[in-house]
């Protein structure tokens, strides 16, 4: 009687913290490349990660508690201790928790990989105030900025010209408080409005640093991002520029990209790479910038220290993020040198008709051209999915996007402010 051949050891078992589109897009990437269903740990079940062939969903109440997070990860690793486990996060606060508990996590029985930068590097870029100072140190353009506390009042930002934008220096710290009228980003047209914004934040109990920045003019199409990847040894391996076409405008999600075209901008890519190399970065990063139409200069705004939902644009355009992680952090293979992505591809998480409706005529034509050539991808529309309930949830969510834009977007058409 023949003995069955042993099953090959899986290349990796991804463990993703979070339950948003970014978590799903990451899971899809690993499923496409390795056939692996990522273990997704989430505080609640959401339609984005439920009923998916790419996701092994585990609902863990209280997951934002670091101790509970470590226990949940330990339980997952114990199920398959002979398989490499790659720990990823779809939100900044989960990244911070993984980095803070790295020693404990990598000490679990089995192979556990935390593919993020060390604590000092993370602090220098994740805190928006520290990041702004770092950019100034390296002569990388940033908006005029004042770092203040809400209790300081508007006089603490008296050196700035209005309008200004206001946001927490630490996304993680801001996530820990909840109050009426809380927004990801606030805008103030004058001193009186700034006083109202600061009073609301102060009254909500947030005592951390705030960034007050002179607003860089321009609509959604002046925004852009650079996705970068560094190996476990700090070697730069990949970078790609992406120009935003359309962003969300709901108060809680203001600024999240919903349509982006990958392309080329050597100057911005070099600046982003220089900043992250300076601090000794590891893993993935997404750097947000905005092109100032007054002088054509991209001003650096912040770093997301993780693969966000728009990180799937890298994979969709032909550069496999899952393979990058496994090669650099699991197999520890060397890199022959960094690659700059040049393929043009449209990433979107809303219907293409909606994108065309809210962009200028030139970008609407670009959307049509890329869609017709097959160079457009919505990560939610994964053909491997089979559950009709999941497809129904996606259809409802896409319809809801149409309603949200009709309610919150400032206008049906915006003049193109991105010079080409």
mmCIF file of C-alpha atoms in Angstrom:
data_model
loop_
_atom_site.group_PDB
_atom_site.id
_atom_site.type_symbol
_atom_site.label_atom_id
_atom_site.label_comp_id
_atom_site.label_asym_id
_atom_site.label_seq_id
_atom_site.Cartn_x
_atom_site.Cartn_y
_atom_site.Cartn_z
ATOM 1 C CA UNK A 1 0.000 0.000 0.000
ATOM 2 C CA UNK A 2 1.508 3.309 -1.051
ATOM 3 C CA UNK A 3 1.970 6.096 1.452
ATOM 4 C CA UNK A 4 0.509 9.437 0.393
ATOM 5 C CA UNK A 5 3.137 12.065 -0.289
ATOM 6 C CA UNK A 6 3.305 14.734 2.400
ATOM 7 C CA UNK A 7 1.512 17.942 1.559
ATOM 8 C CA UNK A 8 3.916 20.776 0.715
ATOM 9 C CA UNK A 9 4.469 23.333 3.438
ATOM 10 C CA UNK A 10 2.535 26.516 2.628
ATOM 11 C CA UNK A 11 4.727 29.462 1.700
ATOM 12 C CA UNK A 12 3.016 31.659 4.268
ATOM 13 C CA UNK A 13 -0.072 32.023 6.445
ATOM 14 C CA UNK A 14 -1.025 35.695 6.480
ATOM 15 C CA UNK A 15 -2.732 37.084 9.581
ATOM 16 C CA UNK A 16 -4.446 40.427 8.940
ATOM 17 C CA UNK A 17 -5.784 42.680 11.702
ATOM 18 C CA UNK A 18 -8.796 44.741 10.677
ATOM 19 C CA UNK A 19 -11.950 44.334 8.644
ATOM 20 C CA UNK A 20 -12.010 47.137 6.074
ATOM 21 C CA UNK A 21 -11.453 47.147 2.315
ATOM 22 C CA UNK A 22 -7.706 47.354 2.915
ATOM 23 C CA UNK A 23 -7.790 44.109 4.910
ATOM 24 C CA UNK A 24 -9.749 42.396 2.153
ATOM 25 C CA UNK A 25 -7.479 43.727 -0.609
ATOM 26 C CA UNK A 26 -4.452 42.364 1.263
ATOM 27 C CA UNK A 27 -6.129 38.992 1.683
ATOM 28 C CA UNK A 28 -7.051 38.915 -1.995
ATOM 29 C CA UNK A 29 -3.424 39.541 -2.957
ATOM 30 C CA UNK A 30 -2.188 36.542 -0.955
ATOM 31 C CA UNK A 31 -5.011 34.358 -2.251
ATOM 32 C CA UNK A 32 -4.228 35.240 -5.868
ATOM 33 C CA UNK A 33 -0.516 34.572 -5.471
ATOM 34 C CA UNK A 34 -0.306 31.673 -3.020
ATOM 35 C CA UNK A 35 -3.852 30.325 -2.804
ATOM 36 C CA UNK A 36 -3.762 31.173 0.897
ATOM 37 C CA UNK A 37 -6.809 32.223 2.869
ATOM 38 C CA UNK A 38 -5.634 34.947 5.225
ATOM 39 C CA UNK A 39 -6.722 34.692 8.838
ATOM 40 C CA UNK A 40 -8.469 38.019 9.375
ATOM 41 C CA UNK A 41 -8.860 39.040 13.009
ATOM 42 C CA UNK A 42 -11.588 41.631 13.483
ATOM 43 C CA UNK A 43 -13.515 43.132 16.362
ATOM 44 C CA UNK A 44 -16.745 42.718 14.399
ATOM 45 C CA UNK A 45 -17.766 41.002 11.189
ATOM 46 C CA UNK A 46 -18.091 43.356 8.226
ATOM 47 C CA UNK A 47 -19.292 42.767 4.683
ATOM 48 C CA UNK A 48 -15.835 43.635 3.354
ATOM 49 C CA UNK A 49 -14.271 40.450 4.787
ATOM 50 C CA UNK A 50 -17.275 38.163 5.342
ATOM 51 C CA UNK A 51 -18.069 35.108 3.207
ATOM 52 C CA UNK A 52 -14.870 35.350 1.156
ATOM 53 C CA UNK A 53 -12.746 32.548 -0.290
ATOM 54 C CA UNK A 54 -9.694 34.682 0.500
ATOM 55 C CA UNK A 55 -10.540 35.168 4.189
ATOM 56 C CA UNK A 56 -10.674 32.942 7.261
ATOM 57 C CA UNK A 57 -12.575 35.414 9.447
ATOM 58 C CA UNK A 58 -12.191 35.271 13.238
ATOM 59 C CA UNK A 59 -14.261 37.776 15.224
ATOM 60 C CA UNK A 60 -12.406 38.773 18.395
ATOM 61 C CA UNK A 61 -14.304 41.231 20.625
ATOM 62 C CA UNK A 62 -11.975 43.766 22.203
ATOM 63 C CA UNK A 63 -9.217 43.233 19.613
ATOM 64 C CA UNK A 64 -7.969 46.806 20.068
ATOM 65 C CA UNK A 65 -6.729 45.784 23.526
ATOM 66 C CA UNK A 66 -3.062 44.787 22.897
ATOM 67 C CA UNK A 67 -3.192 41.905 25.389
ATOM 68 C CA UNK A 68 -6.279 40.482 23.705
ATOM 69 C CA UNK A 69 -4.622 40.939 20.324
ATOM 70 C CA UNK A 70 -1.532 38.984 21.375
ATOM 71 C CA UNK A 71 -3.637 36.143 22.772
ATOM 72 C CA UNK A 72 -5.697 35.966 19.561
ATOM 73 C CA UNK A 73 -2.561 35.824 17.413
ATOM 74 C CA UNK A 74 -1.016 33.181 19.668
ATOM 75 C CA UNK A 75 -4.118 31.018 19.246
ATOM 76 C CA UNK A 76 -3.884 31.301 15.455
ATOM 77 C CA UNK A 77 -0.171 30.478 15.365
ATOM 78 C CA UNK A 78 -0.729 27.438 17.605
ATOM 79 C CA UNK A 79 -3.026 25.954 14.947
ATOM 80 C CA UNK A 80 -0.132 25.597 12.467
ATOM 81 C CA UNK A 81 3.197 26.227 14.221
ATOM 82 C CA UNK A 82 5.215 24.769 11.317
ATOM 83 C CA UNK A 83 3.954 27.412 8.861
ATOM 84 C CA UNK A 84 5.426 30.950 8.654
ATOM 85 C CA UNK A 85 2.896 33.488 9.945
ATOM 86 C CA UNK A 86 3.098 37.005 8.507
ATOM 87 C CA UNK A 87 1.371 39.603 10.687
ATOM 88 C CA UNK A 88 -0.165 42.561 8.843
ATOM 89 C CA UNK A 89 -2.531 45.349 9.849
ATOM 90 C CA UNK A 90 -5.027 47.507 7.980
ATOM 91 C CA UNK A 91 -5.127 50.367 10.514
ATOM 92 C CA UNK A 92 -2.432 52.480 12.157
ATOM 93 C CA UNK A 93 -3.358 51.533 15.722
ATOM 94 C CA UNK A 94 -2.965 47.830 14.919
ATOM 95 C CA UNK A 95 0.440 48.556 13.362
ATOM 96 C CA UNK A 96 1.487 50.389 16.520
ATOM 97 C CA UNK A 97 0.341 47.456 18.666
ATOM 98 C CA UNK A 98 2.216 44.908 16.539
ATOM 99 C CA UNK A 99 5.413 46.962 16.704
ATOM 100 C CA UNK A 100 5.085 47.528 20.459
ATOM 101 C CA UNK A 101 4.598 43.783 21.091
ATOM 102 C CA UNK A 102 7.003 42.540 18.411
ATOM 103 C CA UNK A 103 9.363 40.727 20.801
ATOM 104 C CA UNK A 104 6.517 38.839 22.438
ATOM 105 C CA UNK A 105 4.929 37.942 19.109
ATOM 106 C CA UNK A 106 8.117 36.751 17.426
ATOM 107 C CA UNK A 107 8.859 34.688 20.541
ATOM 108 C CA UNK A 108 5.745 32.561 20.038
ATOM 109 C CA UNK A 109 6.350 28.903 19.151
ATOM 110 C CA UNK A 110 6.797 28.712 15.386
ATOM 111 C CA UNK A 111 7.879 31.281 12.806
ATOM 112 C CA UNK A 112 6.162 34.641 13.299
ATOM 113 C CA UNK A 113 7.125 37.663 11.212
ATOM 114 C CA UNK A 114 6.277 41.293 12.049
ATOM 115 C CA UNK A 115 7.290 43.107 8.820
ATOM 116 C CA UNK A 116 7.394 46.655 10.150
ATOM 117 C CA UNK A 117 10.011 49.241 11.016
ATOM 118 C CA UNK A 118 11.468 49.545 14.504
ATOM 119 C CA UNK A 119 9.802 51.729 17.108
ATOM 120 C CA UNK A 120 12.004 54.781 16.576
ATOM 121 C CA UNK A 121 11.505 54.860 12.800
ATOM 122 C CA UNK A 122 7.773 54.358 13.220
ATOM 123 C CA UNK A 123 7.553 57.270 15.647
ATOM 124 C CA UNK A 124 9.393 59.611 13.293
ATOM 125 C CA UNK A 125 6.947 59.113 10.449
ATOM 126 C CA UNK A 126 3.661 58.005 12.039
ATOM 127 C CA UNK A 127 3.394 61.151 14.148
ATOM 128 C CA UNK A 128 2.478 63.851 11.643
ATOM 129 C CA UNK A 129 4.282 66.556 13.584
ATOM 130 C CA UNK A 130 7.512 64.538 13.722
ATOM 131 C CA UNK A 131 7.132 63.674 10.044
ATOM 132 C CA UNK A 132 6.773 67.341 9.104
ATOM 133 C CA UNK A 133 9.959 68.153 11.045
ATOM 134 C CA UNK A 134 11.766 65.264 9.342
ATOM 135 C CA UNK A 135 10.765 66.520 5.897
ATOM 136 C CA UNK A 136 12.008 70.010 6.726
ATOM 137 C CA UNK A 137 15.294 68.506 7.918
ATOM 138 C CA UNK A 138 15.710 66.714 4.561
ATOM 139 C CA UNK A 139 14.529 69.701 2.477
ATOM 140 C CA UNK A 140 11.367 67.917 1.344
ATOM 141 C CA UNK A 141 8.432 70.317 0.744
ATOM 142 C CA UNK A 142 5.620 70.447 3.343
ATOM 143 C CA UNK A 143 2.783 72.924 4.013
ATOM 144 C CA UNK A 144 3.358 75.670 6.574
ATOM 145 C CA UNK A 145 2.505 73.992 9.887
ATOM 146 C CA UNK A 146 1.930 74.707 13.575
ATOM 147 C CA UNK A 147 1.854 71.852 16.123
ATOM 148 C CA UNK A 148 -0.466 72.798 18.968
ATOM 149 C CA UNK A 149 -2.939 71.419 21.520
ATOM 150 C CA UNK A 150 -6.651 72.095 21.242
ATOM 151 C CA UNK A 151 -6.596 73.871 24.604
ATOM 152 C CA UNK A 152 -4.017 76.352 23.267
ATOM 153 C CA UNK A 153 -6.651 78.096 21.185
ATOM 154 C CA UNK A 154 -6.332 79.726 17.760
ATOM 155 C CA UNK A 155 -3.613 82.187 18.778
ATOM 156 C CA UNK A 156 -1.155 79.269 18.872
ATOM 157 C CA UNK A 157 -1.464 79.087 15.076
ATOM 158 C CA UNK A 158 -1.337 82.850 14.485
ATOM 159 C CA UNK A 159 1.627 82.561 12.094
ATOM 160 C CA UNK A 160 -0.458 80.679 9.509
ATOM 161 C CA UNK A 161 -2.581 82.019 6.689
ATOM 162 C CA UNK A 162 -6.179 80.897 6.345
ATOM 163 C CA UNK A 163 -7.771 78.635 5.293
ATOM 164 C CA UNK A 164 -6.156 75.908 7.397
ATOM 165 C CA UNK A 165 -6.748 72.207 7.966
ATOM 166 C CA UNK A 166 -6.647 70.590 11.407
ATOM 167 C CA UNK A 167 -5.834 66.947 12.118
ATOM 168 C CA UNK A 168 -4.451 64.877 14.964
ATOM 169 C CA UNK A 169 -0.708 64.255 14.878
ATOM 170 C CA UNK A 170 -1.311 60.656 15.955
ATOM 171 C CA UNK A 171 -4.084 58.695 14.255
ATOM 172 C CA UNK A 172 -3.762 56.030 16.944
ATOM 173 C CA UNK A 173 -4.249 58.509 19.789
ATOM 174 C CA UNK A 174 -7.211 60.159 18.048
ATOM 175 C CA UNK A 175 -8.829 56.767 17.508
ATOM 176 C CA UNK A 176 -8.986 56.269 21.284
ATOM 177 C CA UNK A 177 -11.451 59.114 21.804
ATOM 178 C CA UNK A 178 -14.962 59.529 20.425
ATOM 179 C CA UNK A 179 -17.072 62.668 20.517
ATOM 180 C CA UNK A 180 -19.896 64.323 18.550
ATOM 181 C CA UNK A 181 -18.671 66.031 15.414
ATOM 182 C CA UNK A 182 -15.361 64.143 15.362
ATOM 183 C CA UNK A 183 -13.792 64.257 11.917
ATOM 184 C CA UNK A 184 -10.673 62.788 10.382
ATOM 185 C CA UNK A 185 -9.765 66.245 9.074
ATOM 186 C CA UNK A 186 -11.279 69.633 9.944
ATOM 187 C CA UNK A 187 -11.080 72.814 7.898
ATOM 188 C CA UNK A 188 -11.238 76.396 9.152
ATOM 189 C CA UNK A 189 -11.715 79.357 6.860
ATOM 190 C CA UNK A 190 -10.814 81.980 9.497
ATOM 191 C CA UNK A 191 -9.757 82.469 13.110
ATOM 192 C CA UNK A 192 -13.319 82.231 14.470
ATOM 193 C CA UNK A 193 -13.920 78.906 12.734
ATOM 194 C CA UNK A 194 -10.566 77.584 13.963
ATOM 195 C CA UNK A 195 -11.572 78.540 17.506
ATOM 196 C CA UNK A 196 -14.778 76.525 17.107
ATOM 197 C CA UNK A 197 -12.906 73.472 15.767
ATOM 198 C CA UNK A 198 -10.381 73.549 18.610
ATOM 199 C CA UNK A 199 -13.101 74.007 21.218
ATOM 200 C CA UNK A 200 -14.994 70.994 19.864
ATOM 201 C CA UNK A 201 -11.873 68.815 19.928
ATOM 202 C CA UNK A 202 -10.900 70.049 23.386
ATOM 203 C CA UNK A 203 -14.425 69.455 24.663
ATOM 204 C CA UNK A 204 -14.286 65.942 23.217
ATOM 205 C CA UNK A 205 -11.396 65.093 25.500
ATOM 206 C CA UNK A 206 -8.537 64.871 23.013
ATOM 207 C CA UNK A 207 -5.391 66.284 24.631
ATOM 208 C CA UNK A 208 -2.759 65.153 22.110
ATOM 209 C CA UNK A 209 -0.910 67.189 19.501
ATOM 210 C CA UNK A 210 -2.770 68.665 16.554
ATOM 211 C CA UNK A 211 -1.368 69.778 13.241
ATOM 212 C CA UNK A 212 -2.740 73.052 11.924
ATOM 213 C CA UNK A 213 -1.565 73.477 8.350
ATOM 214 C CA UNK A 214 -2.063 76.083 5.678
ATOM 215 C CA UNK A 215 -4.395 74.461 3.183
ATOM 216 C CA UNK A 216 -2.811 73.537 -0.140
ATOM 217 C CA UNK A 217 -5.424 74.601 -2.712
ATOM 218 C CA UNK A 218 -6.915 72.265 -5.268
ATOM 219 C CA UNK A 219 -9.445 69.467 -5.503
ATOM 220 C CA UNK A 220 -9.144 65.699 -5.335
ATOM 221 C CA UNK A 221 -7.042 65.516 -8.507
ATOM 222 C CA UNK A 222 -4.199 67.445 -6.873
ATOM 223 C CA UNK A 223 -3.703 64.585 -4.398
ATOM 224 C CA UNK A 224 -1.222 61.787 -4.999
ATOM 225 C CA UNK A 225 0.572 59.029 -3.141
ATOM 226 C CA UNK A 226 3.776 57.019 -3.296
ATOM 227 C CA UNK A 227 3.720 53.352 -2.339
ATOM 228 C CA UNK A 228 7.109 52.033 -1.252
ATOM 229 C CA UNK A 229 8.475 48.705 -0.037
ATOM 230 C CA UNK A 230 11.673 47.984 1.904
ATOM 231 C CA UNK A 231 13.158 44.609 2.795
ATOM 232 C CA UNK A 232 13.921 43.201 6.232
ATOM 233 C CA UNK A 233 17.492 44.490 5.851
ATOM 234 C CA UNK A 234 16.308 48.008 5.049
ATOM 235 C CA UNK A 235 17.058 47.736 1.335
ATOM 236 C CA UNK A 236 14.720 49.678 -0.912
ATOM 237 C CA UNK A 237 12.906 47.270 -3.232
ATOM 238 C CA UNK A 238 9.977 49.035 -4.843
ATOM 239 C CA UNK A 239 8.298 52.416 -5.306
ATOM 240 C CA UNK A 240 5.359 53.629 -7.376
ATOM 241 C CA UNK A 241 3.639 56.963 -7.843
ATOM 242 C CA UNK A 242 -0.140 57.150 -8.002
ATOM 243 C CA UNK A 243 -2.273 60.164 -8.898
ATOM 244 C CA UNK A 244 -5.631 60.415 -7.165
ATOM 245 C CA UNK A 245 -8.698 61.028 -9.295
ATOM 246 C CA UNK A 246 -11.383 60.976 -6.621
ATOM 247 C CA UNK A 247 -11.582 60.917 -2.816
ATOM 248 C CA UNK A 248 -14.300 60.279 -0.260
ATOM 249 C CA UNK A 249 -16.029 63.338 1.181
ATOM 250 C CA UNK A 250 -17.973 61.889 4.106
ATOM 251 C CA UNK A 251 -16.724 63.487 7.368
ATOM 252 C CA UNK A 252 -15.396 60.270 8.899
ATOM 253 C CA UNK A 253 -13.563 59.132 5.767
ATOM 254 C CA UNK A 254 -12.537 62.456 4.242
ATOM 255 C CA UNK A 255 -9.452 62.080 2.097
ATOM 256 C CA UNK A 256 -9.591 58.331 1.514
ATOM 257 C CA UNK A 257 -8.798 57.634 -2.131
ATOM 258 C CA UNK A 258 -11.524 55.824 -4.086
ATOM 259 C CA UNK A 259 -9.945 56.128 -7.550
ATOM 260 C CA UNK A 260 -6.265 56.409 -8.389
ATOM 261 C CA UNK A 261 -4.114 56.006 -11.500
ATOM 262 C CA UNK A 262 -0.596 54.663 -11.170
ATOM 263 C CA UNK A 263 2.059 56.435 -13.172
ATOM 264 C CA UNK A 264 5.447 58.137 -12.977
ATOM 265 C CA UNK A 265 6.869 61.079 -11.049
ATOM 266 C CA UNK A 266 10.577 60.558 -10.467
ATOM 267 C CA UNK A 267 11.019 63.629 -8.263
ATOM 268 C CA UNK A 268 8.316 62.719 -5.741
ATOM 269 C CA UNK A 269 9.369 59.053 -5.671
ATOM 270 C CA UNK A 270 12.977 60.037 -4.953
ATOM 271 C CA UNK A 271 11.931 62.388 -2.153
ATOM 272 C CA UNK A 272 9.692 59.761 -0.522
ATOM 273 C CA UNK A 273 12.387 57.123 -0.771
ATOM 274 C CA UNK A 274 14.959 59.492 0.742
ATOM 275 C CA UNK A 275 12.752 60.241 3.758
ATOM 276 C CA UNK A 276 12.077 56.574 4.535
ATOM 277 C CA UNK A 277 15.661 55.456 3.928
ATOM 278 C CA UNK A 278 16.804 58.162 6.352
ATOM 279 C CA UNK A 279 14.869 56.591 9.233
ATOM 280 C CA UNK A 280 15.699 52.986 8.318
ATOM 281 C CA UNK A 281 12.262 51.885 7.116
ATOM 282 C CA UNK A 282 11.134 48.280 6.799
ATOM 283 C CA UNK A 283 8.122 46.890 4.951
ATOM 284 C CA UNK A 284 5.411 48.863 3.197
ATOM 285 C CA UNK A 285 4.538 52.549 3.391
ATOM 286 C CA UNK A 286 2.102 54.857 1.655
ATOM 287 C CA UNK A 287 3.126 58.527 1.505
ATOM 288 C CA UNK A 288 0.394 61.116 0.869
ATOM 289 C CA UNK A 289 1.317 64.267 -1.056
ATOM 290 C CA UNK A 290 -0.571 67.140 -2.650
ATOM 291 C CA UNK A 291 0.425 69.120 -5.712
ATOM 292 C CA UNK A 292 0.269 72.861 -5.140
ATOM 293 C CA UNK A 293 -1.141 74.364 -8.362
ATOM 294 C CA UNK A 294 0.482 77.695 -7.519
ATOM 295 C CA UNK A 295 4.018 76.390 -8.066
ATOM 296 C CA UNK A 296 3.598 72.773 -9.218
ATOM 297 C CA UNK A 297 5.405 71.413 -6.147
ATOM 298 C CA UNK A 298 4.159 68.291 -4.370
ATOM 299 C CA UNK A 299 3.980 68.959 -0.612
ATOM 300 C CA UNK A 300 4.289 65.966 1.695
ATOM 301 C CA UNK A 301 1.426 65.446 4.147
ATOM 302 C CA UNK A 302 1.764 62.131 6.000
ATOM 303 C CA UNK A 303 2.846 58.504 5.940
ATOM 304 C CA UNK A 304 0.537 55.527 6.355
ATOM 305 C CA UNK A 305 2.883 52.833 7.737
ATOM 306 C CA UNK A 306 1.071 49.895 6.128
ATOM 307 C CA UNK A 307 -0.632 48.534 3.053
ATOM 308 C CA UNK A 308 -3.829 50.541 2.741
ATOM 309 C CA UNK A 309 -6.653 49.810 0.355
ATOM 310 C CA UNK A 310 -4.919 51.753 -2.421
ATOM 311 C CA UNK A 311 -1.912 49.488 -1.867
ATOM 312 C CA UNK A 312 -3.747 47.016 -4.066
ATOM 313 C CA UNK A 313 -3.040 49.393 -6.944
ATOM 314 C CA UNK A 314 0.534 48.065 -6.817
ATOM 315 C CA UNK A 315 -0.580 44.466 -7.324
ATOM 316 C CA UNK A 316 -3.219 45.400 -9.896
ATOM 317 C CA UNK A 317 -0.632 47.236 -11.995
ATOM 318 C CA UNK A 318 1.599 44.162 -12.149
ATOM 319 C CA UNK A 319 3.843 44.345 -9.070
ATOM 320 C CA UNK A 320 2.920 41.619 -6.585
ATOM 321 C CA UNK A 321 2.821 42.893 -2.985
ATOM 322 C CA UNK A 322 2.298 39.397 -1.542
ATOM 323 C CA UNK A 323 5.378 38.100 -3.335
ATOM 324 C CA UNK A 324 7.380 41.085 -2.113
ATOM 325 C CA UNK A 325 6.502 40.309 1.505
ATOM 326 C CA UNK A 326 7.271 36.608 1.261
ATOM 327 C CA UNK A 327 10.548 37.088 -0.605
ATOM 328 C CA UNK A 328 11.801 39.869 1.689
ATOM 329 C CA UNK A 329 10.555 38.741 5.122
ATOM 330 C CA UNK A 330 9.924 34.987 4.961
ATOM 331 C CA UNK A 331 12.508 33.684 2.483
ATOM 332 C CA UNK A 332 14.896 36.620 3.126
ATOM 333 C CA UNK A 333 16.051 36.579 -0.466
ATOM 334 C CA UNK A 334 18.299 39.395 -1.564
ATOM 335 C CA UNK A 335 17.154 42.120 -3.928
ATOM 336 C CA UNK A 336 19.065 42.942 -7.092
ATOM 337 C CA UNK A 337 18.020 46.565 -6.705
ATOM 338 C CA UNK A 338 14.977 48.730 -6.341
ATOM 339 C CA UNK A 339 12.246 48.828 -8.968
ATOM 340 C CA UNK A 340 10.171 51.893 -9.830
ATOM 341 C CA UNK A 341 6.724 50.888 -11.057
ATOM 342 C CA UNK A 342 5.809 52.541 -14.352
ATOM 343 C CA UNK A 343 2.716 50.623 -15.463
ATOM 344 C CA UNK A 344 -0.418 52.747 -15.842
ATOM 345 C CA UNK A 345 -3.449 51.218 -14.117
ATOM 346 C CA UNK A 346 -6.694 52.514 -12.649
ATOM 347 C CA UNK A 347 -7.494 51.403 -9.101
ATOM 348 C CA UNK A 348 -11.042 52.099 -7.890
ATOM 349 C CA UNK A 349 -13.407 51.016 -5.127
ATOM 350 C CA UNK A 350 -16.497 52.819 -6.445
ATOM 351 C CA UNK A 351 -18.369 52.305 -9.742
ATOM 352 C CA UNK A 352 -16.534 53.608 -12.791
ATOM 353 C CA UNK A 353 -19.592 55.608 -13.814
ATOM 354 C CA UNK A 354 -19.416 57.450 -10.506
ATOM 355 C CA UNK A 355 -15.726 58.220 -11.025
ATOM 356 C CA UNK A 356 -16.408 59.645 -14.478
ATOM 357 C CA UNK A 357 -19.236 61.763 -13.094
ATOM 358 C CA UNK A 358 -17.099 63.558 -10.504
ATOM 359 C CA UNK A 359 -13.807 64.087 -12.363
ATOM 360 C CA UNK A 360 -12.987 66.558 -15.108
ATOM 361 C CA UNK A 361 -13.436 65.723 -18.782
ATOM 362 C CA UNK A 362 -9.787 64.787 -19.383
ATOM 363 C CA UNK A 363 -9.761 62.345 -16.485
ATOM 364 C CA UNK A 364 -13.154 60.954 -17.513
ATOM 365 C CA UNK A 365 -11.615 60.148 -20.898
ATOM 366 C CA UNK A 366 -8.631 58.551 -19.130
ATOM 367 C CA UNK A 367 -10.976 56.364 -17.074
ATOM 368 C CA UNK A 368 -12.788 55.220 -20.209
ATOM 369 C CA UNK A 369 -9.517 54.425 -22.000
ATOM 370 C CA UNK A 370 -8.059 52.382 -19.135
ATOM 371 C CA UNK A 371 -11.315 50.529 -18.531
ATOM 372 C CA UNK A 372 -11.636 49.599 -22.217
ATOM 373 C CA UNK A 373 -8.031 48.326 -22.298
ATOM 374 C CA UNK A 374 -8.547 46.128 -19.227
ATOM 375 C CA UNK A 375 -6.275 48.291 -17.079
ATOM 376 C CA UNK A 376 -8.821 49.015 -14.330
ATOM 377 C CA UNK A 377 -9.376 47.017 -11.135
ATOM 378 C CA UNK A 378 -11.792 47.155 -8.236
ATOM 379 C CA UNK A 379 -10.321 44.804 -5.578
ATOM 380 C CA UNK A 380 -13.812 43.939 -4.331
ATOM 381 C CA UNK A 381 -14.781 42.431 -7.692
ATOM 382 C CA UNK A 382 -12.773 39.205 -7.323
ATOM 383 C CA UNK A 383 -13.972 36.517 -9.709
ATOM 384 C CA UNK A 384 -12.915 33.711 -7.354
ATOM 385 C CA UNK A 385 -15.687 34.714 -4.932
ATOM 386 C CA UNK A 386 -18.702 32.411 -5.117
ATOM 387 C CA UNK A 387 -21.074 33.281 -2.256
ATOM 388 C CA UNK A 388 -24.107 35.164 -3.676
ATOM 389 C CA UNK A 389 -24.628 36.867 -0.311
ATOM 390 C CA UNK A 390 -21.209 38.458 -0.619
ATOM 391 C CA UNK A 391 -21.952 39.702 -4.131
ATOM 392 C CA UNK A 392 -25.254 41.126 -2.923
ATOM 393 C CA UNK A 393 -23.445 43.001 -0.135
ATOM 394 C CA UNK A 394 -20.920 44.400 -2.621
ATOM 395 C CA UNK A 395 -23.690 45.552 -4.949
ATOM 396 C CA UNK A 396 -25.451 47.298 -2.066
ATOM 397 C CA UNK A 397 -22.216 48.964 -0.975
ATOM 398 C CA UNK A 398 -21.516 50.235 -4.493
ATOM 399 C CA UNK A 399 -25.022 51.688 -4.692
ATOM 400 C CA UNK A 400 -24.493 53.325 -1.303
ATOM 401 C CA UNK A 401 -21.360 55.006 -2.665
ATOM 402 C CA UNK A 402 -23.502 56.706 -5.295
ATOM 403 C CA UNK A 403 -25.807 57.994 -2.563
ATOM 404 C CA UNK A 404 -22.898 59.181 -0.369
ATOM 405 C CA UNK A 405 -21.294 61.144 -3.184
ATOM 406 C CA UNK A 406 -24.603 62.731 -4.126
ATOM 407 C CA UNK A 407 -24.941 63.878 -0.519
ATOM 408 C CA UNK A 408 -21.392 64.891 0.393
ATOM 409 C CA UNK A 409 -19.404 65.733 -2.747
ATOM 410 C CA UNK A 410 -19.091 69.508 -3.229
ATOM 411 C CA UNK A 411 -20.027 69.370 -6.905
ATOM 412 C CA UNK A 412 -20.888 67.120 -9.802
ATOM 413 C CA UNK A 413 -17.862 68.257 -11.765
ATOM 414 C CA UNK A 414 -14.664 69.797 -10.488
ATOM 415 C CA UNK A 415 -12.314 71.780 -12.702
ATOM 416 C CA UNK A 416 -9.128 69.828 -13.366
ATOM 417 C CA UNK A 417 -6.487 71.374 -11.130
ATOM 418 C CA UNK A 418 -3.778 68.829 -11.734
ATOM 419 C CA UNK A 419 -1.435 70.188 -14.373
ATOM 420 C CA UNK A 420 -0.415 67.794 -17.132
#
